[in-house]
Amino acid sequence: MKGYDARDFPPVAVTVDLVVLTIRADRLSTLLVRRGGPPYQGRWALPGGFVHPDEGLAAAAHRELAEETAVGAPAVHLEQLGSYGEPRRDPRMRVITVAHLVLAPDLPAPVAGSDAAAARWCPLAELEPGKLAFDHRQILADGLERARFKLEYSPVATAFCPPEFTVAELRRVYEIVWGVGLDPRNFHRKVTGAAGFLAPVGRTTTRDGGRPAQLFRRGDATVLRPPMLRPASS
Amino acid sequence: MKGYDARDFPPVAVTVDLVVLTIRADRLSTLLVRRGGPPYQGRWALPGGFVHPDEGLAAAAHRELAEETAVGAPAVHLEQLGSYGEPRRDPRMRVITVAHLVLAPDLPAPVAGSDAAAARWCPLAELEPGKLAFDHRQILADGLERARFKLEYSPVATAFCPPEFTVAELRRVYEIVWGVGLDPRNFHRKVTGAAGFLAPVGRTTTRDGGRPAQLFRRGDATVLRPPMLRPASS
DNA sequence: ATAATAGTGTCTCTTAGACAATATTTC
DNA sequence: GAAATATTGTCTAAGAGACACTATTAT
């Protein structure tokens, strides 16, 4: 069983798929492409494609992201989400896909790729569950759950914000991704008190109205201790 | 780039590798096999093997585990850890491996597989870092970090225990995996107070000496809220 | 009785959450 | 001034950690 001769086995293809989450007009949205050919022709799907011969998995994910959104690597958070390889998830052949999760600030309109007839940002609330191709409904659900969970114990929420942001803008990220309301005063105290979460820029902005708010950049912490606690409801 | 014709690409092989963690003689240990052929002949490696044509990823991981340890699925915790696919991680051909993490109670001695010259439980403290084949040092490190982290917010620590266990035995799991000492009294209060973590069996045991201890089974919670907090040191 | 481990109670300190109060802007 | 948002302060309840104390077994 471990002869390591690939010719003993039928062909396998390896792809990367992307769950790209962003916040547009106060709604959590994901990037979808409409499939231009069979199977699932005309259905919406997660963006993705083959891993090239001399390319690592993360590199393939970054390349696909750039092809679809013209967004460079440094501006977003990208992490591996998990691999999906049920034998018949693609009716044509054995395809194992390595899904990646991307958290990004509000990005420009997407670019339709060569194989995709169209691409768009779809608010998650408007997505009919059964409408995605392949097992992409499950992958999207897993990505959303991962994002919600990571907001608790890591500073990735800042990936949804522009490079400089206010506490209120960061709070809106938590409220939208978690679907809850948070007390602005307690949130402010907690987030500014968490070591390494935020680095003050030293300037202020009034773009949200009212009293000027401090601008922050993301700090250098990789983990939040203690974590941000999601209200008990969910 | 998305023609979905596998013949456009050179062959790729997909394997599963296993990070199997258990506690033997109060030491955290992992299952290793000695490689019987090149490359890395004679070196220790994580157990693993090819994904079969009609087999899902989790099924392949369970099969490899059973081949190596003669352990059935229900007794252990198995989850996908992540995929590793740097282009030249295997010198022979492009191999993408889907690593899985297994947490198991103390198991019998391993069985050498067909391709492995030998198999053994290796205490992590005795493992020389540079001695593992391929990128298995990194995979093992990632698995260990995942296990340490999951002990905080999930009840997986019970996977290291036999079906019925005492609070003290569970505490030893935390102490050994985290490498810290925990106060038995506070631990007891916390773990018995966490909803769904433990289900009392109603019987007691004196196998640890002293006053008889309540026996527990794992409860039905999948997440611990609030989490078990690891002491600040690390 | 002594040793060993199990389990409970109590105290203090920190933190979460509710919410009052103050500060600084625009209109 | 009125409205809006930012930020600080105060109170209370819950939980973490330190540790005294009691309980139940084996020898």
Short mmCIF file of C-alpha atoms in Angstrom, two decimals, chain B residues 37-198:
data_model
loop_
_atom_site.label_atom_id
_atom_site.label_comp_id
_atom_site.label_asym_id
_atom_site.label_seq_id
_atom_site.Cartn_x
_atom_site.Cartn_y
_atom_site.Cartn_z
CA GLY B 37 13.18 2.28 1.33
CA PRO B 38 14.49 5.45 -0.24
CA PRO B 39 14.25 8.31 0.10
CA TYR B 40 15.19 8.86 3.71
CA GLN B 41 15.77 5.12 4.08
CA GLY B 42 16.24 4.19 7.72
CA ARG B 43 14.92 7.51 8.97
CA TRP B 44 11.86 7.83 11.16
CA ALA B 45 8.71 9.28 9.66
CA LEU B 46 5.05 9.80 10.44
CA PRO B 47 2.85 6.88 9.43
CA GLY B 48 0.86 7.42 6.29
CA GLY B 49 0.18 6.30 2.77
CA PHE B 50 -1.67 6.85 -0.45
CA VAL B 51 -5.31 7.78 -0.60
CA HIS B 52 -7.08 5.01 -2.47
CA PRO B 53 -9.10 5.74 -5.60
CA ASP B 54 -12.50 5.36 -4.06
CA GLU B 55 -11.77 6.54 -0.56
CA GLY B 56 -12.28 9.87 1.16
CA LEU B 57 -9.54 11.63 3.06
CA ALA B 58 -10.85 10.84 6.52
CA ALA B 59 -11.46 7.24 5.50
CA ALA B 60 -7.88 6.95 4.31
CA ALA B 61 -6.62 8.33 7.60
CA HIS B 62 -8.72 5.84 9.57
CA ARG B 63 -7.50 2.99 7.39
CA GLU B 64 -3.86 3.93 7.86
CA LEU B 65 -4.38 4.22 11.58
CA ALA B 66 -5.97 0.80 11.76
CA GLU B 67 -3.17 -0.74 9.68
CA GLU B 68 -0.57 0.68 12.01
CA THR B 69 -2.20 0.20 15.39
CA ALA B 70 -5.13 -2.16 14.95
CA VAL B 71 -7.29 0.48 16.59
CA GLY B 72 -10.85 1.08 15.58
CA ALA B 73 -12.30 4.44 14.82
CA PRO B 74 -14.62 4.98 17.79
CA ALA B 75 -11.89 4.83 20.42
CA VAL B 76 -9.90 7.82 19.22
CA HIS B 77 -10.26 11.40 18.16
CA LEU B 78 -9.28 12.05 14.54
CA GLU B 79 -9.40 15.36 12.76
CA GLN B 80 -7.83 16.86 9.70
CA LEU B 81 -4.76 18.89 10.55
CA GLY B 82 -3.80 20.49 7.24
CA SER B 83 -2.26 19.84 3.85
CA TYR B 84 1.39 20.14 2.92
CA GLY B 85 2.34 20.46 -0.70
CA GLU B 86 5.60 22.28 -1.31
CA PRO B 87 6.73 21.27 -4.81
CA ARG B 88 9.85 19.36 -3.77
CA ARG B 89 8.90 18.03 -0.37
CA ASP B 90 9.23 14.53 -1.83
CA PRO B 91 12.20 14.19 -4.20
CA ARG B 92 10.56 11.59 -6.39
CA MET B 93 7.44 13.35 -7.54
CA ARG B 94 4.86 15.90 -6.57
CA VAL B 95 3.17 14.60 -3.43
CA ILE B 96 0.54 16.51 -1.52
CA THR B 97 -0.18 15.08 1.88
CA VAL B 98 -3.24 15.70 3.98
CA ALA B 99 -2.08 15.46 7.57
CA HIS B 100 -4.44 14.25 10.26
CA LEU B 101 -4.21 14.55 14.01
CA VAL B 102 -5.11 11.56 16.16
CA LEU B 103 -5.44 11.74 19.93
CA ALA B 104 -5.64 8.33 21.54
CA PRO B 105 -5.52 6.66 24.93
CA ASP B 106 -2.54 4.48 25.70
CA LEU B 107 -2.53 1.94 22.88
CA PRO B 108 -0.84 -1.43 22.49
CA ALA B 109 2.49 -1.67 20.74
CA PRO B 110 2.28 -0.67 17.08
CA VAL B 111 2.39 -3.03 14.13
CA ALA B 112 5.04 -2.58 11.48
CA GLY B 113 3.37 -2.00 8.13
CA SER B 114 4.37 -3.55 4.85
CA ASP B 115 6.63 -0.68 3.85
CA ALA B 116 7.83 0.27 7.30
CA ALA B 117 10.75 -1.61 8.74
CA ALA B 118 9.62 -0.85 12.27
CA ALA B 119 7.18 1.24 14.22
CA ARG B 120 7.37 2.60 17.73
CA TRP B 121 6.00 5.09 20.19
CA CYS B 122 8.50 7.88 20.61
CA PRO B 123 8.29 10.27 23.57
CA LEU B 124 8.40 13.76 22.11
CA ALA B 125 11.06 14.81 24.58
CA GLU B 126 13.44 12.21 23.15
CA LEU B 127 12.91 13.11 19.52
CA GLU B 128 15.87 14.77 17.86
CA PRO B 129 14.37 17.53 15.75
CA GLY B 130 16.36 16.92 12.56
CA LYS B 131 15.75 13.23 12.40
CA LEU B 132 12.37 12.99 10.73
CA ALA B 133 11.95 12.39 7.02
CA PHE B 134 10.40 14.86 4.58
CA ASP B 135 8.73 17.85 6.24
CA HIS B 136 7.41 15.67 9.04
CA ARG B 137 9.12 17.74 11.72
CA GLN B 138 6.92 20.67 10.73
CA ILE B 139 3.79 18.54 10.52
CA LEU B 140 4.46 17.09 13.95
CA ALA B 141 5.07 20.56 15.39
CA ASP B 142 1.81 21.80 13.89
CA GLY B 143 -0.06 18.82 15.29
CA LEU B 144 1.36 19.34 18.75
CA GLU B 145 0.45 23.01 18.69
CA ARG B 146 -3.07 22.15 17.54
CA ALA B 147 -3.46 19.62 20.34
CA ARG B 148 -2.25 22.05 22.99
CA PHE B 149 -4.59 24.70 21.71
CA LYS B 150 -7.61 22.45 21.41
CA LEU B 151 -7.26 21.32 24.99
CA GLU B 152 -8.15 24.87 25.95
CA TYR B 153 -11.49 25.25 24.27
CA SER B 154 -12.69 21.73 23.52
CA PRO B 155 -13.12 18.53 25.52
CA VAL B 156 -10.66 16.54 23.38
CA ALA B 157 -8.43 15.90 26.38
CA THR B 158 -10.80 13.05 27.16
CA ALA B 159 -9.56 11.32 24.01
CA PHE B 160 -6.30 10.59 25.84
CA CYS B 161 -8.22 8.83 28.63
CA PRO B 162 -9.86 5.42 28.74
CA PRO B 163 -13.65 5.45 28.37
CA GLU B 164 -14.10 5.89 32.12
CA PHE B 165 -11.64 8.09 33.94
CA THR B 166 -11.20 10.19 37.04
CA VAL B 167 -10.71 13.91 37.34
CA ALA B 168 -7.12 13.33 38.41
CA GLU B 169 -6.43 11.29 35.29
CA LEU B 170 -7.86 14.05 33.14
CA ARG B 171 -5.74 16.56 34.98
CA ARG B 172 -2.62 14.53 34.25
CA VAL B 173 -3.47 14.82 30.55
CA TYR B 174 -3.54 18.58 30.75
CA GLU B 175 -0.37 18.70 32.79
CA ILE B 176 1.55 16.45 30.42
CA VAL B 177 0.37 17.96 27.15
CA TRP B 178 0.84 21.52 28.38
CA GLY B 179 3.95 20.76 30.39
CA VAL B 180 2.70 22.62 33.44
CA GLY B 181 1.46 21.86 36.94
CA LEU B 182 -2.18 22.49 37.79
CA ASP B 183 -3.84 22.87 41.16
CA PRO B 184 -5.87 19.69 41.71
CA ARG B 185 -8.58 21.50 43.68
CA ASN B 186 -9.19 24.34 41.27
CA PHE B 187 -8.99 21.95 38.34
CA HIS B 188 -11.58 19.71 39.90
CA ARG B 189 -13.97 22.56 40.53
CA LYS B 190 -13.54 23.98 37.05
CA VAL B 191 -13.84 20.76 35.10
CA THR B 192 -16.84 19.45 36.98
CA GLY B 193 -18.51 22.82 36.61
CA ALA B 194 -18.11 23.09 32.85
CA ALA B 195 -21.44 22.14 31.30
CA GLY B 196 -21.27 19.01 29.18
CA PHE B 197 -17.59 18.30 29.72
CA LEU B 198 -18.02 15.28 32.00
#
